[in-house]
mmCIF file of C-alpha atoms in Angstrom:
data_model
loop_
_atom_site.group_PDB
_atom_site.id
_atom_site.type_symbol
_atom_site.label_atom_id
_atom_site.label_comp_id
_atom_site.label_asym_id
_atom_site.label_seq_id
_atom_site.Cartn_x
_atom_site.Cartn_y
_atom_site.Cartn_z
ATOM 1 C CA MET C 10 10.628 -18.197 -6.949
ATOM 2 C CA THR C 11 12.312 -18.994 -3.637
ATOM 3 C CA GLU C 12 9.113 -19.387 -1.583
ATOM 4 C CA ARG C 13 10.372 -16.982 1.090
ATOM 5 C CA LEU C 14 6.818 -16.618 2.388
ATOM 6 C CA GLN C 15 5.956 -20.284 2.685
ATOM 7 C CA GLY C 16 3.397 -20.743 5.439
ATOM 8 C CA LYS C 17 2.541 -17.031 5.688
ATOM 9 C CA ARG C 18 -1.017 -15.726 5.374
ATOM 10 C CA ALA C 19 -1.299 -12.244 3.904
ATOM 11 C CA LEU C 20 -3.933 -9.672 3.013
ATOM 12 C CA VAL C 21 -3.196 -6.929 0.473
ATOM 13 C CA THR C 22 -5.528 -3.981 -0.105
ATOM 14 C CA GLY C 23 -5.919 -2.394 -3.521
ATOM 15 C CA ALA C 24 -5.053 -5.802 -4.945
ATOM 16 C CA ALA C 25 -7.206 -5.590 -8.083
ATOM 17 C CA SER C 26 -4.623 -3.535 -9.986
ATOM 18 C CA GLY C 27 -1.272 -1.781 -9.950
ATOM 19 C CA ILE C 28 1.201 -2.208 -7.113
ATOM 20 C CA GLY C 29 -1.308 -4.042 -4.936
ATOM 21 C CA ARG C 30 -1.988 -6.678 -7.560
ATOM 22 C CA ALA C 31 1.716 -7.136 -8.293
ATOM 23 C CA VAL C 32 2.608 -7.505 -4.622
ATOM 24 C CA ALA C 33 -0.266 -9.881 -3.841
ATOM 25 C CA THR C 34 0.630 -12.005 -6.864
ATOM 26 C CA ARG C 35 4.313 -12.115 -5.859
ATOM 27 C CA PHE C 36 3.377 -13.080 -2.306
ATOM 28 C CA ALA C 37 1.349 -15.999 -3.659
ATOM 29 C CA ARG C 38 4.246 -17.101 -5.852
ATOM 30 C CA GLU C 39 6.536 -16.900 -2.827
ATOM 31 C CA GLY C 40 4.364 -19.473 -1.065
ATOM 32 C CA ALA C 41 1.930 -17.341 0.949
ATOM 33 C CA GLN C 42 -1.804 -17.808 1.138
ATOM 34 C CA VAL C 43 -3.013 -14.415 -0.051
ATOM 35 C CA VAL C 44 -6.244 -12.488 0.300
ATOM 36 C CA PHE C 45 -6.687 -10.035 -2.586
ATOM 37 C CA ALA C 46 -8.784 -7.277 -0.989
ATOM 38 C CA ASP C 47 -10.321 -4.502 -3.061
ATOM 39 C CA ARG C 48 -13.473 -2.458 -3.439
ATOM 40 C CA ASP C 49 -13.403 -3.755 -7.031
ATOM 41 C CA LEU C 50 -14.309 -7.358 -6.238
ATOM 42 C CA PRO C 51 -14.549 -8.483 -9.904
ATOM 43 C CA GLY C 52 -11.054 -7.095 -10.498
ATOM 44 C CA ALA C 53 -9.715 -8.920 -7.446
ATOM 45 C CA ARG C 54 -11.339 -12.128 -8.652
ATOM 46 C CA ARG C 55 -9.725 -11.748 -12.062
ATOM 47 C CA ALA C 56 -6.328 -11.391 -10.418
ATOM 48 C CA VAL C 57 -6.910 -14.480 -8.295
ATOM 49 C CA ALA C 58 -8.093 -16.485 -11.306
ATOM 50 C CA GLU C 59 -4.625 -16.153 -12.842
ATOM 51 C CA LEU C 60 -3.013 -17.924 -9.893
ATOM 52 C CA PRO C 61 -2.894 -21.542 -8.815
ATOM 53 C CA GLY C 62 -3.339 -22.432 -5.172
ATOM 54 C CA THR C 63 -5.282 -20.887 -2.341
ATOM 55 C CA ALA C 64 -5.460 -17.149 -3.126
ATOM 56 C CA VAL C 65 -8.888 -15.668 -2.468
ATOM 57 C CA ALA C 66 -10.618 -12.404 -3.320
ATOM 58 C CA VAL C 67 -12.633 -10.353 -0.843
ATOM 59 C CA GLU C 68 -14.541 -7.112 -1.170
ATOM 60 C CA MET C 69 -13.149 -4.373 1.057
ATOM 61 C CA ASP C 70 -13.894 -0.661 1.099
ATOM 62 C CA VAL C 71 -11.113 0.780 3.240
ATOM 63 C CA THR C 72 -13.190 3.858 4.103
ATOM 64 C CA ASP C 73 -15.915 1.750 5.746
ATOM 65 C CA GLU C 74 -14.947 0.120 9.047
ATOM 66 C CA ASP C 75 -17.710 -2.469 8.794
ATOM 67 C CA SER C 76 -16.357 -3.481 5.386
ATOM 68 C CA VAL C 77 -12.796 -3.679 6.713
ATOM 69 C CA ALA C 78 -13.915 -5.794 9.677
ATOM 70 C CA ALA C 79 -15.945 -8.086 7.416
ATOM 71 C CA ALA C 80 -12.997 -8.575 5.068
ATOM 72 C CA HIS C 81 -10.764 -9.526 8.000
ATOM 73 C CA ALA C 82 -13.396 -11.964 9.249
ATOM 74 C CA GLN C 83 -13.635 -13.528 5.801
ATOM 75 C CA ALA C 84 -9.835 -13.739 5.580
ATOM 76 C CA LEU C 85 -9.727 -15.525 8.937
ATOM 77 C CA ALA C 86 -12.371 -17.986 7.785
ATOM 78 C CA GLU C 87 -10.764 -18.675 4.417
ATOM 79 C CA VAL C 88 -7.009 -18.700 5.097
ATOM 80 C CA GLY C 89 -6.613 -18.448 8.859
ATOM 81 C CA PRO C 90 -4.942 -15.856 11.124
ATOM 82 C CA LEU C 91 -3.061 -13.212 9.154
ATOM 83 C CA ASP C 92 0.709 -12.848 9.433
ATOM 84 C CA VAL C 93 1.065 -9.978 6.948
ATOM 85 C CA VAL C 94 -1.157 -7.056 5.953
ATOM 86 C CA VAL C 95 -0.242 -4.583 3.215
ATOM 87 C CA ALA C 96 -2.192 -1.308 3.427
ATOM 88 C CA ASN C 97 -1.815 -0.198 -0.165
ATOM 89 C CA ALA C 98 -5.213 1.044 -1.398
ATOM 90 C CA GLY C 99 -5.257 4.713 -2.326
ATOM 91 C CA VAL C 100 -6.379 7.448 -4.686
ATOM 92 C CA GLN C 101 -4.731 10.415 -6.344
ATOM 93 C CA LEU C 102 -7.293 12.815 -7.755
ATOM 94 C CA PHE C 103 -5.551 14.275 -10.795
ATOM 95 C CA GLY C 104 -7.249 17.385 -12.114
ATOM 96 C CA GLN C 105 -8.871 18.001 -8.724
ATOM 97 C CA ASP C 106 -6.078 18.031 -6.146
ATOM 98 C CA ALA C 107 -4.310 21.398 -6.200
ATOM 99 C CA PRO C 108 -2.152 23.901 -4.313
ATOM 100 C CA VAL C 109 -3.800 24.693 -1.006
ATOM 101 C CA ALA C 110 -5.332 28.055 -1.989
ATOM 102 C CA ASP C 111 -7.199 26.385 -4.852
ATOM 103 C CA LEU C 112 -8.097 23.082 -3.207
ATOM 104 C CA ASP C 113 -11.768 22.180 -2.880
ATOM 105 C CA LEU C 114 -12.706 20.864 0.551
ATOM 106 C CA ASN C 115 -14.489 17.841 -0.903
ATOM 107 C CA VAL C 116 -11.340 16.780 -2.776
ATOM 108 C CA TRP C 117 -9.357 17.112 0.453
ATOM 109 C CA ARG C 118 -11.919 15.043 2.353
ATOM 110 C CA ARG C 119 -12.140 12.290 -0.255
ATOM 111 C CA THR C 120 -8.359 11.942 -0.486
ATOM 112 C CA ILE C 121 -7.875 11.857 3.276
ATOM 113 C CA GLU C 122 -10.788 9.454 3.661
ATOM 114 C CA VAL C 123 -9.323 6.875 1.281
ATOM 115 C CA ASN C 124 -5.606 7.290 1.806
ATOM 116 C CA LEU C 125 -5.209 8.165 5.469
ATOM 117 C CA THR C 126 -8.419 7.009 7.139
ATOM 118 C CA GLY C 127 -8.413 3.908 4.927
ATOM 119 C CA THR C 128 -4.868 3.097 5.993
ATOM 120 C CA PHE C 129 -5.747 3.751 9.638
ATOM 121 C CA LEU C 130 -8.673 1.314 9.483
ATOM 122 C CA THR C 131 -6.630 -1.309 7.656
ATOM 123 C CA VAL C 132 -3.800 -1.038 10.176
ATOM 124 C CA LYS C 133 -6.176 -0.975 13.146
ATOM 125 C CA HIS C 134 -7.794 -4.259 12.196
ATOM 126 C CA ALA C 135 -4.472 -5.790 11.178
ATOM 127 C CA VAL C 136 -3.020 -5.068 14.616
ATOM 128 C CA GLN C 137 -6.132 -6.435 16.312
ATOM 129 C CA ALA C 138 -5.738 -9.642 14.305
ATOM 130 C CA MET C 139 -2.015 -9.972 15.083
ATOM 131 C CA ARG C 140 -2.048 -9.289 18.818
ATOM 132 C CA GLY C 141 -0.720 -12.244 20.753
ATOM 133 C CA ARG C 142 1.016 -13.694 17.680
ATOM 134 C CA GLY C 143 2.988 -10.895 16.024
ATOM 135 C CA GLY C 144 3.156 -10.090 12.344
ATOM 136 C CA SER C 145 4.161 -7.592 9.693
ATOM 137 C CA VAL C 146 2.166 -4.566 8.559
ATOM 138 C CA ILE C 147 3.386 -2.713 5.481
ATOM 139 C CA CYS C 148 2.012 0.641 4.321
ATOM 140 C CA THR C 149 2.497 2.292 0.954
ATOM 141 C CA GLY C 150 3.846 5.824 1.286
ATOM 142 C CA SER C 151 5.010 8.369 -1.280
ATOM 143 C CA PRO C 152 7.877 10.777 -1.974
ATOM 144 C CA THR C 153 5.211 13.501 -1.801
ATOM 145 C CA GLY C 154 5.015 12.856 1.925
ATOM 146 C CA LEU C 155 8.767 13.347 2.330
ATOM 147 C CA ASN C 156 9.714 16.353 0.204
ATOM 148 C CA GLY C 157 8.234 18.970 -2.082
ATOM 149 C CA GLU C 158 7.599 16.535 -4.914
ATOM 150 C CA GLY C 159 3.834 16.933 -4.546
ATOM 151 C CA ARG C 160 3.521 20.690 -4.290
ATOM 152 C CA ASP C 161 0.522 20.681 -6.639
ATOM 153 C CA PHE C 162 -1.110 17.798 -4.742
ATOM 154 C CA THR C 163 -1.879 19.193 -1.304
ATOM 155 C CA ALA C 164 -4.381 16.542 -0.256
ATOM 156 C CA TYR C 165 -2.421 13.581 -1.595
ATOM 157 C CA SER C 166 0.887 14.776 -0.122
ATOM 158 C CA SER C 167 -0.727 15.421 3.253
ATOM 159 C CA SER C 168 -2.398 12.024 3.294
ATOM 160 C CA LYS C 169 0.883 10.259 2.589
ATOM 161 C CA ALA C 170 2.771 12.289 5.195
ATOM 162 C CA GLY C 171 0.069 11.217 7.630
ATOM 163 C CA ILE C 172 0.668 7.579 6.742
ATOM 164 C CA HIS C 173 4.383 7.968 7.460
ATOM 165 C CA GLY C 174 3.563 9.393 10.892
ATOM 166 C CA LEU C 175 0.964 6.703 11.588
ATOM 167 C CA VAL C 176 3.478 3.959 10.851
ATOM 168 C CA ARG C 177 6.056 5.322 13.279
ATOM 169 C CA THR C 178 3.455 5.633 16.024
ATOM 170 C CA VAL C 179 1.983 2.161 15.567
ATOM 171 C CA ALA C 180 5.434 0.583 15.282
ATOM 172 C CA ALA C 181 6.457 2.085 18.614
ATOM 173 C CA ALA C 182 3.205 1.097 20.309
ATOM 174 C CA TYR C 183 3.224 -2.569 19.312
ATOM 175 C CA ALA C 184 6.880 -3.543 18.948
ATOM 176 C CA HIS C 185 6.754 -5.300 22.318
ATOM 177 C CA GLU C 186 4.051 -7.579 20.903
ATOM 178 C CA GLY C 187 6.159 -8.594 17.913
ATOM 179 C CA ILE C 188 4.123 -6.559 15.430
ATOM 180 C CA ARG C 189 6.381 -4.840 12.917
ATOM 181 C CA VAL C 190 5.090 -1.831 10.957
ATOM 182 C CA ASN C 191 7.004 -0.253 8.074
ATOM 183 C CA THR C 192 6.485 2.074 5.129
ATOM 184 C CA VAL C 193 7.518 1.404 1.539
ATOM 185 C CA VAL C 194 7.891 4.542 -0.578
ATOM 186 C CA PRO C 195 7.638 3.858 -4.316
ATOM 187 C CA GLY C 196 8.709 6.637 -6.635
ATOM 188 C CA TYR C 197 6.881 7.478 -9.840
ATOM 189 C CA THR C 198 5.492 4.051 -10.706
ATOM 190 C CA GLU C 199 3.453 3.551 -13.846
ATOM 191 C CA THR C 200 0.121 2.032 -12.860
ATOM 192 C CA PRO C 201 -3.528 2.840 -13.647
ATOM 193 C CA LEU C 202 -3.384 5.384 -10.794
ATOM 194 C CA VAL C 203 -1.097 7.739 -12.742
ATOM 195 C CA THR C 204 -2.397 7.659 -16.309
ATOM 196 C CA ALA C 205 -2.726 11.453 -16.142
ATOM 197 C CA ILE C 206 1.086 11.560 -16.068
ATOM 198 C CA SER C 207 2.000 8.494 -18.103
ATOM 199 C CA GLY C 208 -0.391 9.535 -20.872
ATOM 200 C CA ASP C 209 1.132 13.009 -21.211
ATOM 201 C CA ALA C 210 4.579 12.989 -22.794
ATOM 202 C CA ASP C 211 5.741 16.271 -21.242
ATOM 203 C CA SER C 212 4.575 15.411 -17.733
ATOM 204 C CA ARG C 213 6.117 11.958 -17.955
ATOM 205 C CA ALA C 214 9.436 13.300 -19.214
ATOM 206 C CA ALA C 215 9.539 15.898 -16.438
ATOM 207 C CA ILE C 216 9.068 13.401 -13.627
ATOM 208 C CA VAL C 217 11.465 10.876 -15.131
ATOM 209 C CA ALA C 218 14.040 13.669 -15.368
ATOM 210 C CA ARG C 219 13.779 14.065 -11.584
ATOM 211 C CA THR C 220 14.525 10.370 -11.075
ATOM 212 C CA PRO C 221 18.294 9.707 -10.940
ATOM 213 C CA LEU C 222 17.952 6.174 -12.328
ATOM 214 C CA GLY C 223 16.395 7.748 -15.407
ATOM 215 C CA ARG C 224 13.249 5.692 -15.836
ATOM 216 C CA PRO C 225 9.820 5.277 -14.298
ATOM 217 C CA GLY C 226 9.263 2.534 -11.782
ATOM 218 C CA THR C 227 7.080 -0.491 -12.384
ATOM 219 C CA PRO C 228 5.043 -2.501 -9.898
ATOM 220 C CA ALA C 229 7.661 -5.251 -10.192
ATOM 221 C CA ASP C 230 10.235 -2.846 -8.729
ATOM 222 C CA VAL C 231 8.251 -2.712 -5.478
ATOM 223 C CA GLU C 232 7.607 -6.430 -5.018
ATOM 224 C CA GLY C 233 11.024 -7.372 -3.639
ATOM 225 C CA ILE C 234 11.076 -4.983 -0.694
ATOM 226 C CA MET C 235 7.530 -5.987 0.190
ATOM 227 C CA VAL C 236 8.536 -9.662 0.194
ATOM 228 C CA TYR C 237 11.501 -8.849 2.424
ATOM 229 C CA LEU C 238 9.358 -6.934 4.930
ATOM 230 C CA ALA C 239 6.732 -9.682 4.939
ATOM 231 C CA SER C 240 9.354 -12.354 5.581
ATOM 232 C CA ASP C 241 11.188 -13.397 8.726
ATOM 233 C CA GLU C 242 14.348 -11.909 7.205
ATOM 234 C CA ALA C 243 13.034 -8.503 8.307
ATOM 235 C CA ALA C 244 12.533 -9.556 11.937
ATOM 236 C CA PHE C 245 14.482 -6.524 13.245
ATOM 237 C CA ALA C 246 12.939 -3.939 10.908
ATOM 238 C CA THR C 247 10.151 -1.772 12.261
ATOM 239 C CA GLY C 248 9.125 1.881 12.180
ATOM 240 C CA ALA C 249 11.260 2.432 9.077
ATOM 241 C CA ILE C 250 10.830 3.990 5.664
ATOM 242 C CA PHE C 251 12.107 1.902 2.756
ATOM 243 C CA ARG C 252 12.508 4.019 -0.378
ATOM 244 C CA VAL C 253 12.172 2.382 -3.796
ATOM 245 C CA ASP C 254 12.028 5.598 -5.795
ATOM 246 C CA GLY C 255 14.896 5.465 -8.254
ATOM 247 C CA GLY C 256 16.745 7.993 -6.098
ATOM 248 C CA MET C 257 14.057 10.679 -6.344
ATOM 249 C CA THR C 258 14.164 11.605 -2.654
ATOM 250 C CA SER C 259 17.946 11.468 -2.488
ATOM 251 C CA LEU C 260 18.193 14.789 -4.337
#
């Protein structure tokens, strides 16, 4: 590794598994002190145990502002003021999310609560922590928030579109304070979140067929752009959407 994040202090949500774990691990290997934040504290601790150095695990429920505030306070105590926050935690309720006429209100509320409200709270406390110093906030979006890819996932698609809008607004509001805010849009990426697709041969083949590069993504495919946005190399990048979707949204 090139240690492009040497001296940085970062917090990543949803870091017990999937993209969050991959990104947090890569940040640590690039020289950052990393806080692995997740509601699944044992999972976050297992991820940290595989790393040398100063990575730490904290419990954080992104839907609970007290929990988010406590996690930030613990991060400050354990690694110091944060330079980078990745708002990545999310849910996709396969078998429950549906076209709008068939969507149960509770499924809508749960999805919005975790994905959009959870991102809002993560970003809110990240910005509070970075004011006066600057920093980089990175949110995980989705092709479903950009095109009709998620037509059967009304709640999920809406939550991700909301994230894209939130990022643009926060980026504009805090650019003068040196706080950069960007969205990374992974395509179909095989993680524990999408076993309903990856475990069904027909569904998997259909979504891969809509990906011009002809394969599913992996968490490793997302790490590089996250490292770039966390680093000083991205000093002039804010309010942008960075697509790492195998060309899915280019069609």
